[in-house]
Amino acid sequence: FFSSSMLALIAPLAAAFAPPLSPRLKPSVRRGAARGGLFGGGDTQVVTDIDDTVKSSGGLSLAGIPLGGVDTSYARGSFYPGVFQFGLELSCARLPPGRPPARVAVLTARAVEFKALLEIKQSSKLCVRYRDAAQRRLRAPWGVGPVLYGSVQEWVCQERKGWRKAANFELLRAEAPAGRRFIFVGDNGASEKDLDAAERITRRHPGLVRAVFMHAVSPGATAAPLPPDGELHGVPLRYFRTYASAAAKAH
């Protein structure tokens, strides 16, 4: 998926991440999927979570409810090394000549009711860093496109987060051009329900999703086994602790 030169570019950015909360796989996940040659080319849009996927939540919570995630391997708000380059390379992989890459779409559990405080604006550091990655690599416009939010209901009832992200994916899919496929990038922290969202999305649209990448995170410093790679309804599922290892698995 990536060229060896791109892997060499991302590899120095690697940092060791905390392990996943649980190595167990859902019944719908088949282990041991073959690597290589699974991702194909064409028009692909990266769909990403933010907290504990693009940047660390720091494990902050309020009244026992996580404010964005569980990861304590980095300070709250710190961007993970290699994350912006990873998104760009996935978006550009095997595009037909002359076709611009699709902008990154965001599925976040952040409540739309708190949008005045939590809105992801084009002027935000996150959006600027995505654009900067494109300027270095493409010298052309690229960055964050649609941002789909959750609601305060999911903040109160954490189990709804996976459902909300999957419902927002339906909105994204409905507006996508014909022939577009997607790569979902999230984390396996218990609070954000990205794996649940991915399971719901791939169950309904296995032919639209090229791959699912899950950032392994943990509320503690003790290392735990990385969950085995597998498939979700026939879609490749890849776990990673660093974006360098994610790039290697996408290669």
mmCIF file of C-alpha atoms in Angstrom:
data_model
loop_
_atom_site.group_PDB
_atom_site.id
_atom_site.type_symbol
_atom_site.label_atom_id
_atom_site.label_comp_id
_atom_site.label_asym_id
_atom_site.label_seq_id
_atom_site.Cartn_x
_atom_site.Cartn_y
_atom_site.Cartn_z
ATOM 1 C CA PHE A 1 0.000 0.000 0.000
ATOM 2 C CA PHE A 2 2.852 2.371 0.890
ATOM 3 C CA SER A 3 6.117 2.520 -1.010
ATOM 4 C CA SER A 4 9.303 1.631 0.872
ATOM 5 C CA SER A 5 10.329 5.287 0.736
ATOM 6 C CA MET A 6 7.137 6.313 2.503
ATOM 7 C CA LEU A 7 7.733 3.710 5.195
ATOM 8 C CA ALA A 8 11.216 5.084 5.670
ATOM 9 C CA LEU A 9 9.752 8.558 6.070
ATOM 10 C CA ILE A 10 7.243 7.532 8.705
ATOM 11 C CA ALA A 11 9.404 5.079 10.656
ATOM 12 C CA PRO A 12 11.583 7.680 12.438
ATOM 13 C CA LEU A 13 8.406 9.251 13.833
ATOM 14 C CA ALA A 14 7.493 6.097 15.726
ATOM 15 C CA ALA A 15 6.982 6.068 19.479
ATOM 16 C CA ALA A 16 5.991 3.183 21.740
ATOM 17 C CA PHE A 17 2.335 3.248 22.690
ATOM 18 C CA ALA A 18 0.502 1.693 25.593
ATOM 19 C CA PRO A 19 -1.146 -1.679 24.857
ATOM 20 C CA PRO A 20 -4.828 -2.388 24.260
ATOM 21 C CA LEU A 21 -7.415 -2.749 26.978
ATOM 22 C CA SER A 22 -8.327 -6.254 25.938
ATOM 23 C CA PRO A 23 -6.865 -8.763 23.499
ATOM 24 C CA ARG A 24 -10.226 -10.473 23.032
ATOM 25 C CA LEU A 25 -11.899 -10.336 19.663
ATOM 26 C CA LYS A 26 -15.606 -10.157 18.997
ATOM 27 C CA PRO A 27 -17.183 -13.284 17.488
ATOM 28 C CA SER A 28 -17.574 -11.489 14.158
ATOM 29 C CA VAL A 29 -13.812 -11.034 13.840
ATOM 30 C CA ARG A 30 -11.915 -13.765 12.025
ATOM 31 C CA ARG A 31 -8.265 -14.118 12.955
ATOM 32 C CA GLY A 32 -5.302 -14.641 10.719
ATOM 33 C CA ALA A 33 -6.419 -12.786 7.616
ATOM 34 C CA ALA A 34 -3.806 -12.861 4.889
ATOM 35 C CA ARG A 35 -1.583 -9.799 4.605
ATOM 36 C CA GLY A 36 -0.674 -8.006 1.429
ATOM 37 C CA GLY A 37 -2.682 -7.202 -1.645
ATOM 38 C CA LEU A 38 -5.877 -6.571 0.292
ATOM 39 C CA PHE A 39 -6.329 -2.847 -0.021
ATOM 40 C CA GLY A 40 -6.403 -2.105 -3.736
ATOM 41 C CA GLY A 41 -6.460 1.352 -5.242
ATOM 42 C CA GLY A 42 -8.845 3.984 -6.522
ATOM 43 C CA ASP A 43 -10.851 6.695 -4.818
ATOM 44 C CA THR A 44 -10.461 6.157 -1.069
ATOM 45 C CA GLN A 45 -11.541 8.379 1.810
ATOM 46 C CA VAL A 46 -9.973 8.003 5.235
ATOM 47 C CA VAL A 47 -12.567 8.162 8.002
ATOM 48 C CA THR A 48 -11.024 8.794 11.404
ATOM 49 C CA ASP A 49 -11.825 9.210 15.042
ATOM 50 C CA ILE A 50 -9.898 11.995 16.829
ATOM 51 C CA ASP A 51 -9.384 11.356 20.536
ATOM 52 C CA ASP A 52 -6.895 8.535 21.214
ATOM 53 C CA THR A 53 -6.594 8.056 17.437
ATOM 54 C CA VAL A 54 -5.130 11.330 16.158
ATOM 55 C CA LYS A 55 -4.279 12.843 19.534
ATOM 56 C CA SER A 56 -4.117 11.591 23.098
ATOM 57 C CA SER A 57 -6.981 12.179 25.493
ATOM 58 C CA GLY A 58 -4.579 11.915 28.412
ATOM 59 C CA GLY A 59 -7.088 9.670 30.150
ATOM 60 C CA LEU A 60 -8.943 12.652 31.612
ATOM 61 C CA SER A 61 -12.387 11.912 33.041
ATOM 62 C CA LEU A 62 -15.232 13.757 34.731
ATOM 63 C CA ALA A 63 -17.393 12.025 37.321
ATOM 64 C CA GLY A 64 -15.903 8.752 36.135
ATOM 65 C CA ILE A 65 -16.805 9.388 32.484
ATOM 66 C CA PRO A 66 -13.806 9.589 30.114
ATOM 67 C CA LEU A 67 -13.485 12.906 28.282
ATOM 68 C CA GLY A 68 -12.477 11.537 24.914
ATOM 69 C CA GLY A 69 -10.675 8.336 25.783
ATOM 70 C CA VAL A 70 -8.336 6.451 28.073
ATOM 71 C CA ASP A 71 -4.811 6.780 26.671
ATOM 72 C CA THR A 72 -2.172 8.070 29.084
ATOM 73 C CA SER A 73 0.902 7.264 26.993
ATOM 74 C CA TYR A 74 1.045 10.889 25.822
ATOM 75 C CA ALA A 75 -0.006 14.164 27.425
ATOM 76 C CA ARG A 76 -3.550 15.267 26.723
ATOM 77 C CA GLY A 77 -3.784 16.939 23.304
ATOM 78 C CA SER A 78 -0.493 15.537 21.983
ATOM 79 C CA PHE A 79 -0.607 14.371 18.373
ATOM 80 C CA TYR A 80 0.685 10.868 17.755
ATOM 81 C CA PRO A 81 3.889 10.755 15.679
ATOM 82 C CA GLY A 82 3.218 9.924 12.039
ATOM 83 C CA VAL A 83 -0.581 10.218 12.196
ATOM 84 C CA PHE A 84 -0.952 12.976 9.592
ATOM 85 C CA GLN A 85 1.429 11.357 7.117
ATOM 86 C CA PHE A 86 -0.381 8.048 7.570
ATOM 87 C CA GLY A 87 -3.734 9.575 6.677
ATOM 88 C CA LEU A 88 -2.262 11.311 3.660
ATOM 89 C CA GLU A 89 -0.560 8.191 2.305
ATOM 90 C CA LEU A 90 -3.736 6.131 2.678
ATOM 91 C CA SER A 91 -5.658 8.836 0.820
ATOM 92 C CA CYS A 92 -3.115 9.004 -2.009
ATOM 93 C CA ALA A 93 -2.386 5.304 -2.430
ATOM 94 C CA ARG A 94 -2.768 4.162 -6.041
ATOM 95 C CA LEU A 95 -4.902 7.101 -7.099
ATOM 96 C CA PRO A 96 -5.392 7.461 -10.843
ATOM 97 C CA PRO A 97 -3.137 10.168 -12.329
ATOM 98 C CA GLY A 98 -4.487 13.668 -11.893
ATOM 99 C CA ARG A 99 -7.144 12.757 -9.330
ATOM 100 C CA PRO A 100 -6.858 14.709 -6.042
ATOM 101 C CA PRO A 101 -7.105 12.656 -2.838
ATOM 102 C CA ALA A 102 -10.336 12.761 -0.850
ATOM 103 C CA ARG A 103 -10.193 14.874 2.269
ATOM 104 C CA VAL A 104 -10.212 13.098 5.616
ATOM 105 C CA ALA A 105 -13.650 12.657 7.171
ATOM 106 C CA VAL A 106 -14.041 12.773 10.946
ATOM 107 C CA LEU A 107 -16.429 10.658 13.015
ATOM 108 C CA THR A 108 -16.182 11.935 16.565
ATOM 109 C CA ALA A 109 -18.150 11.269 19.730
ATOM 110 C CA ARG A 110 -17.811 14.940 20.714
ATOM 111 C CA ALA A 111 -21.268 16.316 21.488
ATOM 112 C CA VAL A 112 -22.717 18.676 18.913
ATOM 113 C CA GLU A 113 -24.429 20.484 21.805
ATOM 114 C CA PHE A 114 -20.951 21.552 22.957
ATOM 115 C CA LYS A 115 -19.825 22.492 19.451
ATOM 116 C CA ALA A 116 -19.112 26.074 20.505
ATOM 117 C CA LEU A 117 -16.348 24.712 22.731
ATOM 118 C CA LEU A 118 -15.313 21.531 20.910
ATOM 119 C CA GLU A 119 -15.779 22.344 17.229
ATOM 120 C CA ILE A 120 -13.040 21.102 14.909
ATOM 121 C CA LYS A 121 -12.452 24.205 12.794
ATOM 122 C CA GLN A 122 -10.225 24.571 9.752
ATOM 123 C CA SER A 123 -8.113 26.929 11.870
ATOM 124 C CA SER A 124 -7.564 24.283 14.569
ATOM 125 C CA LYS A 125 -4.111 22.784 15.062
ATOM 126 C CA LEU A 126 -5.393 19.416 13.898
ATOM 127 C CA CYS A 127 -6.652 20.711 10.556
ATOM 128 C CA VAL A 128 -3.546 22.807 10.046
ATOM 129 C CA ARG A 129 -1.298 19.783 10.616
ATOM 130 C CA TYR A 130 -3.203 17.736 8.030
ATOM 131 C CA ARG A 131 -2.847 20.564 5.509
ATOM 132 C CA ASP A 132 0.859 20.927 6.287
ATOM 133 C CA ALA A 133 1.393 17.235 5.549
ATOM 134 C CA ALA A 134 -0.150 17.725 2.117
ATOM 135 C CA GLN A 135 1.960 20.775 1.350
ATOM 136 C CA ARG A 136 5.143 18.827 2.047
ATOM 137 C CA ARG A 137 4.053 15.748 0.099
ATOM 138 C CA LEU A 138 1.743 17.057 -2.647
ATOM 139 C CA ARG A 139 2.148 20.804 -2.650
ATOM 140 C CA ALA A 140 -1.605 20.792 -3.234
ATOM 141 C CA PRO A 141 -4.725 21.378 -1.097
ATOM 142 C CA TRP A 142 -5.791 18.504 1.140
ATOM 143 C CA GLY A 143 -6.842 18.133 4.745
ATOM 144 C CA VAL A 144 -9.941 17.660 6.858
ATOM 145 C CA GLY A 145 -13.296 17.575 5.097
ATOM 146 C CA PRO A 146 -16.639 16.687 6.703
ATOM 147 C CA VAL A 147 -16.807 16.443 10.500
ATOM 148 C CA LEU A 148 -19.721 14.493 11.962
ATOM 149 C CA TYR A 149 -20.387 14.869 15.689
ATOM 150 C CA GLY A 150 -22.076 12.850 18.369
ATOM 151 C CA SER A 151 -24.488 14.175 20.978
ATOM 152 C CA VAL A 152 -24.668 14.617 24.724
ATOM 153 C CA GLN A 153 -26.734 11.426 24.817
ATOM 154 C CA GLU A 154 -23.621 9.437 23.933
ATOM 155 C CA TRP A 155 -21.639 11.234 26.619
ATOM 156 C CA VAL A 156 -24.206 10.136 29.194
ATOM 157 C CA CYS A 157 -24.739 6.672 27.696
ATOM 158 C CA GLN A 158 -21.344 5.548 26.455
ATOM 159 C CA GLU A 159 -22.749 2.415 24.819
ATOM 160 C CA ARG A 160 -24.421 4.587 22.155
ATOM 161 C CA LYS A 161 -21.157 5.897 20.731
ATOM 162 C CA GLY A 162 -20.595 3.045 18.300
ATOM 163 C CA TRP A 163 -24.154 3.333 17.046
ATOM 164 C CA ARG A 164 -23.820 7.095 16.571
ATOM 165 C CA LYS A 165 -20.574 6.833 14.613
ATOM 166 C CA ALA A 166 -22.062 4.146 12.387
ATOM 167 C CA ALA A 167 -25.172 6.299 11.819
ATOM 168 C CA ASN A 168 -22.958 9.257 10.903
ATOM 169 C CA PHE A 169 -21.069 7.042 8.458
ATOM 170 C CA GLU A 170 -24.386 6.495 6.673
ATOM 171 C CA LEU A 171 -24.679 10.268 6.210
ATOM 172 C CA LEU A 172 -21.138 10.406 4.872
ATOM 173 C CA ARG A 173 -21.714 7.489 2.511
ATOM 174 C CA ALA A 174 -24.900 9.030 1.154
ATOM 175 C CA GLU A 175 -22.991 12.137 0.045
ATOM 176 C CA ALA A 176 -19.991 10.279 -1.386
ATOM 177 C CA PRO A 177 -19.379 10.109 -5.142
ATOM 178 C CA ALA A 178 -20.023 6.839 -6.936
ATOM 179 C CA GLY A 179 -17.234 4.310 -6.593
ATOM 180 C CA ARG A 180 -15.722 5.739 -3.429
ATOM 181 C CA ARG A 181 -14.513 3.362 -0.756
ATOM 182 C CA PHE A 182 -13.370 4.013 2.789
ATOM 183 C CA ILE A 183 -10.678 3.182 5.345
ATOM 184 C CA PHE A 184 -11.701 3.505 8.981
ATOM 185 C CA VAL A 185 -9.094 4.496 11.589
ATOM 186 C CA GLY A 186 -9.994 4.444 15.269
ATOM 187 C CA ASP A 187 -8.818 3.156 18.638
ATOM 188 C CA ASN A 188 -9.754 0.185 20.779
ATOM 189 C CA GLY A 189 -10.229 2.140 24.020
ATOM 190 C CA ALA A 190 -13.324 0.962 25.859
ATOM 191 C CA SER A 191 -14.931 4.389 26.072
ATOM 192 C CA GLU A 192 -15.042 5.521 22.429
ATOM 193 C CA LYS A 193 -16.570 2.369 20.891
ATOM 194 C CA ASP A 194 -14.666 2.623 17.604
ATOM 195 C CA LEU A 195 -14.455 -1.140 17.213
ATOM 196 C CA ASP A 196 -18.205 -1.356 17.752
ATOM 197 C CA ALA A 197 -18.682 1.343 15.100
ATOM 198 C CA ALA A 198 -16.389 -0.496 12.672
ATOM 199 C CA GLU A 199 -18.250 -3.754 13.274
ATOM 200 C CA ARG A 200 -21.574 -2.079 12.529
ATOM 201 C CA ILE A 201 -20.252 -0.317 9.418
ATOM 202 C CA THR A 202 -18.572 -3.381 7.920
ATOM 203 C CA ARG A 203 -21.553 -5.592 8.696
ATOM 204 C CA ARG A 204 -23.747 -3.319 6.595
ATOM 205 C CA HIS A 205 -21.209 -2.249 3.951
ATOM 206 C CA PRO A 206 -18.409 -4.828 3.678
ATOM 207 C CA GLY A 207 -17.813 -3.920 0.039
ATOM 208 C CA LEU A 208 -17.332 -0.217 0.767
ATOM 209 C CA VAL A 209 -14.640 -0.505 3.434
ATOM 210 C CA ARG A 210 -11.121 -1.363 2.302
ATOM 211 C CA ALA A 211 -9.659 -1.791 5.782
ATOM 212 C CA VAL A 212 -10.036 -0.965 9.475
ATOM 213 C CA PHE A 213 -7.051 0.220 11.526
ATOM 214 C CA MET A 214 -7.314 0.245 15.323
ATOM 215 C CA HIS A 215 -4.863 2.149 17.510
ATOM 216 C CA ALA A 216 -4.177 0.049 20.613
ATOM 217 C CA VAL A 217 -4.458 2.238 23.713
ATOM 218 C CA SER A 218 -4.561 1.688 27.460
ATOM 219 C CA PRO A 219 -5.237 3.636 30.653
ATOM 220 C CA GLY A 220 -2.123 2.162 32.249
ATOM 221 C CA ALA A 221 1.571 1.920 31.594
ATOM 222 C CA THR A 222 1.748 -1.873 31.758
ATOM 223 C CA ALA A 223 2.244 -3.479 28.385
ATOM 224 C CA ALA A 224 -0.378 -5.964 27.229
ATOM 225 C CA PRO A 225 -0.472 -8.206 24.146
ATOM 226 C CA LEU A 226 -1.477 -6.534 20.912
ATOM 227 C CA PRO A 227 -4.754 -8.037 19.667
ATOM 228 C CA PRO A 228 -4.275 -10.301 16.677
ATOM 229 C CA ASP A 229 -5.140 -8.933 13.257
ATOM 230 C CA GLY A 230 -8.147 -10.399 11.541
ATOM 231 C CA GLU A 231 -11.232 -9.433 9.580
ATOM 232 C CA LEU A 232 -14.544 -7.756 10.237
ATOM 233 C CA HIS A 233 -17.123 -9.243 7.873
ATOM 234 C CA GLY A 234 -14.372 -9.894 5.333
ATOM 235 C CA VAL A 235 -12.729 -6.469 5.783
ATOM 236 C CA PRO A 236 -9.061 -6.472 6.917
ATOM 237 C CA LEU A 237 -8.683 -5.433 10.578
ATOM 238 C CA ARG A 238 -5.227 -4.249 11.663
ATOM 239 C CA TYR A 239 -4.143 -3.309 15.187
ATOM 240 C CA PHE A 240 -1.156 -1.055 15.835
ATOM 241 C CA ARG A 241 0.591 0.824 18.628
ATOM 242 C CA THR A 242 2.518 3.260 16.438
ATOM 243 C CA TYR A 243 1.758 4.763 13.062
ATOM 244 C CA ALA A 244 5.014 3.333 11.764
ATOM 245 C CA SER A 245 3.693 -0.160 12.469
ATOM 246 C CA ALA A 246 0.340 0.796 10.951
ATOM 247 C CA ALA A 247 2.156 1.882 7.801
ATOM 248 C CA ALA A 248 4.012 -1.426 7.675
ATOM 249 C CA LYS A 249 0.721 -3.312 7.937
ATOM 250 C CA ALA A 250 -0.779 -1.202 5.157
ATOM 251 C CA HIS A 251 2.204 -1.866 2.869
#
